[in-house]
């Protein structure tokens, strides 16, 4: 719209033209803002989804329990009360948690106090099922439920009243010899007779079950993170190695860093050596070699992976991160970029060095490589990003060895482990967590990303 | 100080030399929890004095691909799961050790005949059944109460069952009776009740009149308002709808228990047998089972056999059963008092176990000859889907499926 | 050969050695071996194999799944390349402005491209669920359609009235004069708000979603709906890269060319077709080639979809090869034959591009 609007308007006066220019800039910014929403919007709504108890709820809400400051404050305070830990909560000896819940009753219905229980909750599916959690049900004592308040109200157009009940959950402190662990969470079920409609509570429940009759909390002492970033905390807590108990997700992150950094190092070294030789040194048949390298870049990796898989198998590198590193040690694309770069720098400098009698090896490491810093920077970023995101090679080499997974494979593992149960909160949370390092890298080095793409592509 | 070090060194050496580690490999998720605990509490204590220790690794995701990969790479465990669904090509490949050498016929006879047969190829037993599952009907008591409809029970026929579902769906509006899936793994149970079998005496698949009767009934559920197509409710399996209270009943095995524990820990549900075919007065069902099989390239076959014996021992199966984790494959455990304990998960396990016995009717292993089960089922699944979604008539769909099956089953 | 030259050649070989060894093992040897496998009945778990001639290739063309993969791959490649090229070019044209803060926007637009396909695909699967956000969004647009239509109509009306007025006064304003459009925007917003407030126009009631993306058995333009989901996903994540390449190309076009055209009286649209398009031709060729090759080799999204969509509706060649090696008995022979067909297709595209590219330079 904006571009079409610029016409040679010779008869318009200056004031008109200035007005047009300003308005045009406004429209362009508007368009760019709309595009930014288009590219970032999906990630924003997915992030909202990752905070929800049920990311697939219908209709989609932008405002829900986890986004409400009221619940943030309550979660913080309850975490503090439960175990003196406002961040991740818990349930420690001596804790005393006052709790209130309100129900709406239509006119003519007699209020009846709900039944409060601290249930035994074991994860039934996914990796959480592996570990026997200490259960709060063993230690918690629920006081009698008392009605504290009644007030008339109209909800959804129906007249009636709102009745509030209060109760306290205690963790009685035994004598010093008693073995009383701090329990990680305090689940709660509050069941009301049919017809009483849940209205509000100290902390909003994670879900309403049995058609609204049971309000259910995963923990009423969650702490801020435990409530708002519940799914994110679960990524670390649930996905653990059954033999060692170590967090899978941290392990995968470390693996991803290890593989990416190792490949960056080998690529920088081998690609700059190779690129320099191709750009500057005398070698018969060099052009044919270069043409062949370019050809190799167009052959899909699916056409060569079978043999590579077998080679790595014979080397005993399957299921090992080293297998990934060896397979990706240096790519034709990286050599290509370095060759292009070395061709663009002036020849005189190295010739002077060679005149002084330095060998090509010293010249290369002392003079050429330091000059190549910008190209190496771009190559580092591209290689790191490529390896961090690499899925195909990981799927071929690391399949089945959970402790050696990299993050992309870990995500696909979560997808299959939690997909059947439709546990989208955990899958989305793990996807966002896996993005953090690459986002940081991108924000810091965005120039390199953007330049790396356009230069390497245009020179091809 | 020196002394302590020396004893320590001796102890370490002693451990290292005396212990044989037998590696086990199987599904991830729940299985990792169950088998790891079983190994820790029953198997390893029993084999300690023989110097054998077992270790389990569960594999998430595509287990079959991972196992194949490991067998080819030589990194497969000594004992591993083999799912009956794709067992035959693997047993035929020579990568799996026949177990007849290690177990006497008497030892083998204690296992449920049906299950053991499913893992026998050309007279060789290639795996011992780990546990099994069948299908049953789970129903949400709250929803039936609210709709004022009696619960499904084991005297229900297809017609009375469908009628109950219709009434629930009509009364509650936002709840489906059953979420119907276009999957032979559910529909097949009804087809078997009519007397139809996947392969006839000539080894061909014929979609005859009996098949058609089951097919018509199953696909009519959606049309007649007794259920909704699962995909229209945004779910992939009947349990998904059930857990989200989008449907009043599910048709699943004992695996739904763990799922419901997460998804709807407070749901009041009951379990009953699959309804009867009104004509034959029979039920049908599948047996889903997984074996423990031995790696033919294992270096510790004798030790692996001992671990295998311990894994399937009465003590081990009792331990698993008493925790309500899986169903035992030894026929003697059918009368275990554990099955009679109250509780929704115990009831689920009991009914699923009954599904494999006499009252279960025509129970067939979930396996389709030497064919890849997925390939064989595909034409039937497509036919079900086409009719449920109204794309094809029953005649057309069955004719197309028959043509496709004629091509596959040669 | 001079002695110094020989030394230099030796050094060159030394420098190239790590790369050449790697290339030799992981590319040359691997490719030759794939060709070898494609003529045998080798399996991953079988111990022996024998020569079977061309029967793997014959078998492939009899197998419905392979034919599905082949048609999916080709149609996916064509559709995605078309969409990507046009959208990326349009985006680059918009972004090719000297405005404050443009770098910020470029950075933001690039984000979908730097994220891992695994993370983005997991999010996309959630997006495409029946009660996922995409259906929510479509439903929302559908329900506010009357309001949007009213707004659009009012905007057009206001603009027409203003332009008519100015022209009647003798001021030659263009139809989409940005300054007048701003006034029209404000007027239309105010009037729409008023109409909604008065209840003359009201949004329709939002209904639960009806459309399934990932498990839909239907086809649109011959392509299964689940594959369309991957088309949308892939286009979304690769546009930014291609846009950057276009942008670099646009910035290389000398400003003087536009000035000359402008003096000749060319409108911006004419400038676009007479200057931008021809000058951008080499870059467009590059973008199309990159896109064709990239989409033909698409693997990650299909693998990560897993059981979220029926395999037969999303399978493409690259995944077909992988899946044949790592399922069943691991049919290495058959998979190798399919891999060679994939490689052959890629190679044909490169050759075609070269041929066309050469003729382009001759102009």
mmCIF file of C-alpha atoms in Angstrom, chain B residues 89-366:
data_model
loop_
_atom_site.group_PDB
_atom_site.id
_atom_site.type_symbol
_atom_site.label_atom_id
_atom_site.label_comp_id
_atom_site.label_asym_id
_atom_site.label_seq_id
_atom_site.Cartn_x
_atom_site.Cartn_y
_atom_site.Cartn_z
ATOM 1 C CA UNK B 89 10.026 -60.968 11.430
ATOM 2 C CA UNK B 90 12.386 -60.413 14.352
ATOM 3 C CA UNK B 91 12.171 -64.020 15.565
ATOM 4 C CA UNK B 92 12.747 -65.195 12.019
ATOM 5 C CA UNK B 93 15.895 -63.093 11.671
ATOM 6 C CA UNK B 94 18.017 -65.239 13.990
ATOM 7 C CA UNK B 95 18.819 -62.342 16.278
ATOM 8 C CA UNK B 96 16.735 -63.811 19.085
ATOM 9 C CA UNK B 97 17.826 -66.861 21.061
ATOM 10 C CA UNK B 98 15.343 -69.781 21.268
ATOM 11 C CA UNK B 99 14.614 -70.469 24.933
ATOM 12 C CA UNK B 100 13.936 -74.213 24.747
ATOM 13 C CA UNK B 101 17.549 -74.886 25.709
ATOM 14 C CA UNK B 102 17.209 -73.018 28.976
ATOM 15 C CA UNK B 103 13.716 -73.958 30.122
ATOM 16 C CA UNK B 104 12.133 -77.386 30.545
ATOM 17 C CA UNK B 105 8.695 -78.006 29.028
ATOM 18 C CA UNK B 106 7.333 -78.181 32.596
ATOM 19 C CA UNK B 107 8.702 -74.751 33.326
ATOM 20 C CA UNK B 108 7.083 -73.385 30.205
ATOM 21 C CA UNK B 109 3.731 -75.047 30.847
ATOM 22 C CA UNK B 110 2.904 -72.737 33.764
ATOM 23 C CA UNK B 111 2.434 -69.794 31.421
ATOM 24 C CA UNK B 112 -0.889 -68.953 29.906
ATOM 25 C CA UNK B 113 -1.066 -71.188 26.831
ATOM 26 C CA UNK B 114 -2.441 -68.454 24.580
ATOM 27 C CA UNK B 115 0.363 -66.141 25.502
ATOM 28 C CA UNK B 116 3.151 -68.644 25.083
ATOM 29 C CA UNK B 117 1.849 -69.753 21.703
ATOM 30 C CA UNK B 118 1.967 -66.207 20.542
ATOM 31 C CA UNK B 119 5.736 -66.226 21.002
ATOM 32 C CA UNK B 120 6.357 -69.624 19.493
ATOM 33 C CA UNK B 121 7.643 -69.874 15.955
ATOM 34 C CA UNK B 122 8.359 -73.203 14.211
ATOM 35 C CA UNK B 123 8.280 -75.051 17.536
ATOM 36 C CA UNK B 124 10.787 -72.739 19.199
ATOM 37 C CA UNK B 125 9.835 -70.513 22.092
ATOM 38 C CA UNK B 126 11.411 -67.122 21.487
ATOM 39 C CA UNK B 127 10.089 -65.271 24.463
ATOM 40 C CA UNK B 128 8.359 -65.626 27.816
ATOM 41 C CA UNK B 129 5.264 -63.485 28.226
ATOM 42 C CA UNK B 130 6.037 -60.625 30.570
ATOM 43 C CA UNK B 131 2.458 -59.636 31.180
ATOM 44 C CA UNK B 132 -0.555 -58.899 29.063
ATOM 45 C CA UNK B 133 -3.570 -56.729 28.515
ATOM 46 C CA UNK B 134 -7.023 -57.105 27.019
ATOM 47 C CA UNK B 135 -9.776 -54.609 26.321
ATOM 48 C CA UNK B 136 -12.534 -53.715 28.738
ATOM 49 C CA UNK B 137 -15.214 -51.062 29.056
ATOM 50 C CA UNK B 138 -14.502 -48.245 31.515
ATOM 51 C CA UNK B 139 -17.415 -46.025 32.478
ATOM 52 C CA UNK B 140 -17.633 -42.723 34.332
ATOM 53 C CA UNK B 141 -20.081 -43.266 37.198
ATOM 54 C CA UNK B 142 -20.764 -39.555 37.713
ATOM 55 C CA UNK B 143 -21.883 -39.122 34.131
ATOM 56 C CA UNK B 144 -24.179 -42.152 34.190
ATOM 57 C CA UNK B 145 -25.649 -41.001 37.518
ATOM 58 C CA UNK B 146 -26.219 -37.535 36.216
ATOM 59 C CA UNK B 147 -27.942 -38.863 33.093
ATOM 60 C CA UNK B 148 -29.915 -41.321 35.277
ATOM 61 C CA UNK B 149 -28.851 -44.250 33.097
ATOM 62 C CA UNK B 150 -27.830 -47.635 34.601
ATOM 63 C CA UNK B 151 -24.119 -48.477 34.390
ATOM 64 C CA UNK B 152 -22.957 -50.795 31.620
ATOM 65 C CA UNK B 153 -22.554 -54.365 32.893
ATOM 66 C CA UNK B 154 -21.416 -57.716 31.632
ATOM 67 C CA UNK B 155 -24.829 -58.832 30.467
ATOM 68 C CA UNK B 156 -25.033 -55.957 28.006
ATOM 69 C CA UNK B 157 -25.269 -56.815 24.342
ATOM 70 C CA UNK B 158 -24.225 -54.454 21.591
ATOM 71 C CA UNK B 159 -27.782 -53.182 21.415
ATOM 72 C CA UNK B 160 -28.373 -52.521 25.124
ATOM 73 C CA UNK B 161 -24.885 -51.021 25.398
ATOM 74 C CA UNK B 162 -25.531 -48.706 22.496
ATOM 75 C CA UNK B 163 -28.887 -47.738 23.946
ATOM 76 C CA UNK B 164 -27.274 -46.737 27.252
ATOM 77 C CA UNK B 165 -24.721 -44.637 25.447
ATOM 78 C CA UNK B 166 -27.433 -42.955 23.435
ATOM 79 C CA UNK B 167 -29.316 -42.047 26.548
ATOM 80 C CA UNK B 168 -26.248 -40.579 28.227
ATOM 81 C CA UNK B 169 -25.364 -38.554 25.170
ATOM 82 C CA UNK B 170 -28.932 -37.287 24.810
ATOM 83 C CA UNK B 171 -29.240 -36.370 28.493
ATOM 84 C CA UNK B 172 -25.909 -34.609 28.939
ATOM 85 C CA UNK B 173 -25.578 -32.814 25.586
ATOM 86 C CA UNK B 174 -21.889 -31.899 25.992
ATOM 87 C CA UNK B 175 -20.767 -35.470 26.631
ATOM 88 C CA UNK B 176 -20.422 -38.223 24.042
ATOM 89 C CA UNK B 177 -21.360 -41.793 24.858
ATOM 90 C CA UNK B 178 -18.153 -43.245 23.461
ATOM 91 C CA UNK B 179 -15.433 -41.616 21.500
ATOM 92 C CA UNK B 180 -15.223 -43.838 18.483
ATOM 93 C CA UNK B 181 -11.837 -44.494 16.927
ATOM 94 C CA UNK B 182 -11.246 -45.796 13.418
ATOM 95 C CA UNK B 183 -8.900 -48.492 14.657
ATOM 96 C CA UNK B 184 -8.932 -52.233 14.238
ATOM 97 C CA UNK B 185 -7.268 -52.468 17.653
ATOM 98 C CA UNK B 186 -10.699 -51.628 19.148
ATOM 99 C CA UNK B 187 -13.156 -52.591 16.416
ATOM 100 C CA UNK B 188 -11.515 -56.011 15.957
ATOM 101 C CA UNK B 189 -12.733 -57.177 19.361
ATOM 102 C CA UNK B 190 -16.321 -56.788 18.149
ATOM 103 C CA UNK B 191 -15.593 -58.439 14.823
ATOM 104 C CA UNK B 192 -14.105 -61.488 16.588
ATOM 105 C CA UNK B 193 -17.304 -61.853 18.622
ATOM 106 C CA UNK B 194 -19.221 -62.612 15.431
ATOM 107 C CA UNK B 195 -16.955 -65.537 14.650
ATOM 108 C CA UNK B 196 -14.988 -63.678 11.992
ATOM 109 C CA UNK B 197 -11.221 -64.275 11.954
ATOM 110 C CA UNK B 198 -8.463 -62.186 10.377
ATOM 111 C CA UNK B 199 -7.329 -65.123 8.245
ATOM 112 C CA UNK B 200 -9.428 -67.971 6.927
ATOM 113 C CA UNK B 201 -8.269 -71.557 6.488
ATOM 114 C CA UNK B 202 -6.517 -70.630 3.240
ATOM 115 C CA UNK B 203 -4.645 -67.848 4.976
ATOM 116 C CA UNK B 204 -6.556 -65.110 3.206
ATOM 117 C CA UNK B 205 -8.408 -62.183 4.709
ATOM 118 C CA UNK B 206 -12.076 -62.241 3.759
ATOM 119 C CA UNK B 207 -14.397 -59.501 4.945
ATOM 120 C CA UNK B 208 -17.522 -61.680 5.118
ATOM 121 C CA UNK B 209 -21.066 -61.143 6.356
ATOM 122 C CA UNK B 210 -20.030 -61.517 10.007
ATOM 123 C CA UNK B 211 -17.371 -58.865 9.600
ATOM 124 C CA UNK B 212 -19.919 -56.669 7.952
ATOM 125 C CA UNK B 213 -22.369 -57.032 10.838
ATOM 126 C CA UNK B 214 -19.763 -55.851 13.352
ATOM 127 C CA UNK B 215 -18.627 -53.137 10.972
ATOM 128 C CA UNK B 216 -22.157 -51.808 10.555
ATOM 129 C CA UNK B 217 -22.806 -51.765 14.276
ATOM 130 C CA UNK B 218 -19.491 -50.107 15.104
ATOM 131 C CA UNK B 219 -19.786 -47.398 12.484
ATOM 132 C CA UNK B 220 -23.431 -46.748 13.386
ATOM 133 C CA UNK B 221 -22.480 -45.563 16.887
ATOM 134 C CA UNK B 222 -21.672 -42.072 15.685
ATOM 135 C CA UNK B 223 -24.577 -41.820 13.268
ATOM 136 C CA UNK B 224 -27.124 -42.993 15.857
ATOM 137 C CA UNK B 225 -25.981 -40.579 18.555
ATOM 138 C CA UNK B 226 -24.285 -43.111 20.836
ATOM 139 C CA UNK B 227 -20.830 -41.661 20.318
ATOM 140 C CA UNK B 228 -18.723 -39.104 18.545
ATOM 141 C CA UNK B 229 -15.752 -39.552 16.292
ATOM 142 C CA UNK B 230 -12.649 -39.168 18.492
ATOM 143 C CA UNK B 231 -10.936 -36.784 16.126
ATOM 144 C CA UNK B 232 -13.946 -34.494 16.178
ATOM 145 C CA UNK B 233 -13.405 -34.178 19.907
ATOM 146 C CA UNK B 234 -9.713 -33.459 19.390
ATOM 147 C CA UNK B 235 -8.557 -36.765 20.854
ATOM 148 C CA UNK B 236 -6.671 -39.688 19.397
ATOM 149 C CA UNK B 237 -7.900 -42.524 21.628
ATOM 150 C CA UNK B 238 -10.977 -43.425 23.619
ATOM 151 C CA UNK B 239 -9.066 -42.941 26.881
ATOM 152 C CA UNK B 240 -8.227 -39.342 26.001
ATOM 153 C CA UNK B 241 -11.909 -38.411 25.711
ATOM 154 C CA UNK B 242 -12.719 -40.397 28.817
ATOM 155 C CA UNK B 243 -10.060 -38.686 30.919
ATOM 156 C CA UNK B 244 -11.236 -35.255 29.792
ATOM 157 C CA UNK B 245 -14.866 -36.201 30.608
ATOM 158 C CA UNK B 246 -15.761 -35.702 26.969
ATOM 159 C CA UNK B 247 -17.044 -39.268 26.783
ATOM 160 C CA UNK B 248 -18.883 -41.453 29.283
ATOM 161 C CA UNK B 249 -17.138 -44.722 28.436
ATOM 162 C CA UNK B 250 -13.798 -45.856 27.087
ATOM 163 C CA UNK B 251 -12.696 -49.142 25.585
ATOM 164 C CA UNK B 252 -9.136 -49.641 26.740
ATOM 165 C CA UNK B 253 -6.876 -52.001 28.656
ATOM 166 C CA UNK B 254 -5.274 -51.666 32.058
ATOM 167 C CA UNK B 255 -2.910 -49.014 30.717
ATOM 168 C CA UNK B 256 -5.674 -46.447 31.111
ATOM 169 C CA UNK B 257 -5.232 -46.645 34.896
ATOM 170 C CA UNK B 258 -1.917 -44.806 34.964
ATOM 171 C CA UNK B 259 -3.177 -42.225 32.516
ATOM 172 C CA UNK B 260 -6.264 -41.487 34.615
ATOM 173 C CA UNK B 261 -4.148 -41.208 37.748
ATOM 174 C CA UNK B 262 -2.539 -38.133 36.144
ATOM 175 C CA UNK B 263 -5.351 -36.756 34.103
ATOM 176 C CA UNK B 264 -8.302 -37.221 36.416
ATOM 177 C CA UNK B 265 -7.142 -38.549 39.793
ATOM 178 C CA UNK B 266 -10.579 -38.128 41.332
ATOM 179 C CA UNK B 267 -12.684 -39.710 38.627
ATOM 180 C CA UNK B 268 -15.131 -42.348 39.851
ATOM 181 C CA UNK B 269 -15.017 -44.980 37.201
ATOM 182 C CA UNK B 270 -15.944 -48.624 36.932
ATOM 183 C CA UNK B 271 -14.881 -51.375 34.552
ATOM 184 C CA UNK B 272 -16.853 -54.139 32.915
ATOM 185 C CA UNK B 273 -16.440 -56.647 30.134
ATOM 186 C CA UNK B 274 -16.872 -55.836 26.459
ATOM 187 C CA UNK B 275 -20.568 -56.217 25.453
ATOM 188 C CA UNK B 276 -21.869 -59.396 23.808
ATOM 189 C CA UNK B 277 -22.740 -59.898 20.206
ATOM 190 C CA UNK B 278 -26.567 -60.226 20.306
ATOM 191 C CA UNK B 279 -26.514 -62.961 17.657
ATOM 192 C CA UNK B 280 -23.701 -65.263 18.812
ATOM 193 C CA UNK B 281 -24.024 -64.285 22.525
ATOM 194 C CA UNK B 282 -20.223 -64.187 22.499
ATOM 195 C CA UNK B 283 -17.612 -61.594 23.260
ATOM 196 C CA UNK B 284 -14.409 -60.979 21.386
ATOM 197 C CA UNK B 285 -11.150 -59.532 22.556
ATOM 198 C CA UNK B 286 -7.493 -58.992 21.831
ATOM 199 C CA UNK B 287 -4.532 -60.053 23.875
ATOM 200 C CA UNK B 288 -1.834 -57.435 23.812
ATOM 201 C CA UNK B 289 1.369 -58.871 25.132
ATOM 202 C CA UNK B 290 5.075 -58.363 25.276
ATOM 203 C CA UNK B 291 7.747 -60.985 25.798
ATOM 204 C CA UNK B 292 11.092 -61.090 27.475
ATOM 205 C CA UNK B 293 13.402 -62.387 24.772
ATOM 206 C CA UNK B 294 17.091 -63.169 24.812
ATOM 207 C CA UNK B 295 19.690 -61.573 22.583
ATOM 208 C CA UNK B 296 21.299 -64.284 20.446
ATOM 209 C CA UNK B 297 24.550 -62.307 20.588
ATOM 210 C CA UNK B 298 24.513 -62.058 24.381
ATOM 211 C CA UNK B 299 27.739 -62.953 26.142
ATOM 212 C CA UNK B 300 25.991 -64.047 29.354
ATOM 213 C CA UNK B 301 23.251 -66.338 28.149
ATOM 214 C CA UNK B 302 23.274 -68.590 31.193
ATOM 215 C CA UNK B 303 23.084 -65.634 33.551
ATOM 216 C CA UNK B 304 20.428 -64.027 31.360
ATOM 217 C CA UNK B 305 18.338 -67.191 31.580
ATOM 218 C CA UNK B 306 18.541 -67.011 35.365
ATOM 219 C CA UNK B 307 17.440 -63.410 35.342
ATOM 220 C CA UNK B 308 14.629 -64.312 32.982
ATOM 221 C CA UNK B 309 13.491 -67.048 35.347
ATOM 222 C CA UNK B 310 13.536 -64.591 38.249
ATOM 223 C CA UNK B 311 11.670 -61.938 36.263
ATOM 224 C CA UNK B 312 8.824 -64.318 35.516
ATOM 225 C CA UNK B 313 8.879 -66.190 38.843
ATOM 226 C CA UNK B 314 5.692 -66.456 40.924
ATOM 227 C CA UNK B 315 7.233 -64.078 43.473
ATOM 228 C CA UNK B 316 7.952 -61.470 40.816
ATOM 229 C CA UNK B 317 4.495 -61.729 39.286
ATOM 230 C CA UNK B 318 2.844 -61.566 42.673
ATOM 231 C CA UNK B 319 4.858 -58.484 43.505
ATOM 232 C CA UNK B 320 3.767 -56.764 40.317
ATOM 233 C CA UNK B 321 0.176 -57.824 40.747
ATOM 234 C CA UNK B 322 -0.018 -56.757 44.382
ATOM 235 C CA UNK B 323 0.960 -53.251 43.361
ATOM 236 C CA UNK B 324 -1.620 -53.190 40.626
ATOM 237 C CA UNK B 325 1.045 -52.503 38.047
ATOM 238 C CA UNK B 326 0.508 -55.180 35.420
ATOM 239 C CA UNK B 327 -1.221 -58.489 34.833
ATOM 240 C CA UNK B 328 0.579 -61.776 35.443
ATOM 241 C CA UNK B 329 1.226 -64.234 32.656
ATOM 242 C CA UNK B 330 1.146 -67.324 34.868
ATOM 243 C CA UNK B 331 -2.209 -69.019 34.709
ATOM 244 C CA UNK B 332 -2.059 -70.080 38.380
ATOM 245 C CA UNK B 333 -2.302 -66.472 39.488
ATOM 246 C CA UNK B 334 -5.779 -66.109 37.982
ATOM 247 C CA UNK B 335 -7.367 -66.895 41.334
ATOM 248 C CA UNK B 336 -5.151 -64.613 43.318
ATOM 249 C CA UNK B 337 -7.058 -62.891 46.154
ATOM 250 C CA UNK B 338 -5.401 -59.677 45.081
ATOM 251 C CA UNK B 339 -7.858 -59.412 42.209
ATOM 252 C CA UNK B 340 -10.746 -59.289 44.651
ATOM 253 C CA UNK B 341 -9.561 -56.209 46.536
ATOM 254 C CA UNK B 342 -11.754 -53.129 46.312
ATOM 255 C CA UNK B 343 -10.800 -49.972 44.460
ATOM 256 C CA UNK B 344 -11.247 -48.727 40.915
ATOM 257 C CA UNK B 345 -7.780 -49.729 39.721
ATOM 258 C CA UNK B 346 -8.101 -53.249 41.168
ATOM 259 C CA UNK B 347 -11.436 -53.620 39.447
ATOM 260 C CA UNK B 348 -9.864 -52.452 36.207
ATOM 261 C CA UNK B 349 -7.091 -55.046 36.491
ATOM 262 C CA UNK B 350 -9.516 -57.797 37.450
ATOM 263 C CA UNK B 351 -11.807 -57.222 34.493
ATOM 264 C CA UNK B 352 -8.931 -56.878 32.074
ATOM 265 C CA UNK B 353 -7.538 -60.170 33.358
ATOM 266 C CA UNK B 354 -10.966 -61.844 33.005
ATOM 267 C CA UNK B 355 -10.973 -60.685 29.411
ATOM 268 C CA UNK B 356 -8.374 -63.336 28.622
ATOM 269 C CA UNK B 357 -10.278 -66.185 30.290
ATOM 270 C CA UNK B 358 -13.410 -68.133 29.383
ATOM 271 C CA UNK B 359 -15.819 -65.229 29.838
ATOM 272 C CA UNK B 360 -13.706 -63.206 27.442
ATOM 273 C CA UNK B 361 -15.030 -65.221 24.505
ATOM 274 C CA UNK B 362 -13.026 -65.251 21.291
ATOM 275 C CA UNK B 363 -9.690 -63.822 22.374
ATOM 276 C CA UNK B 364 -6.990 -63.515 19.737
ATOM 277 C CA UNK B 365 -3.439 -62.222 20.060
ATOM 278 C CA UNK B 366 -2.887 -58.757 18.634
#
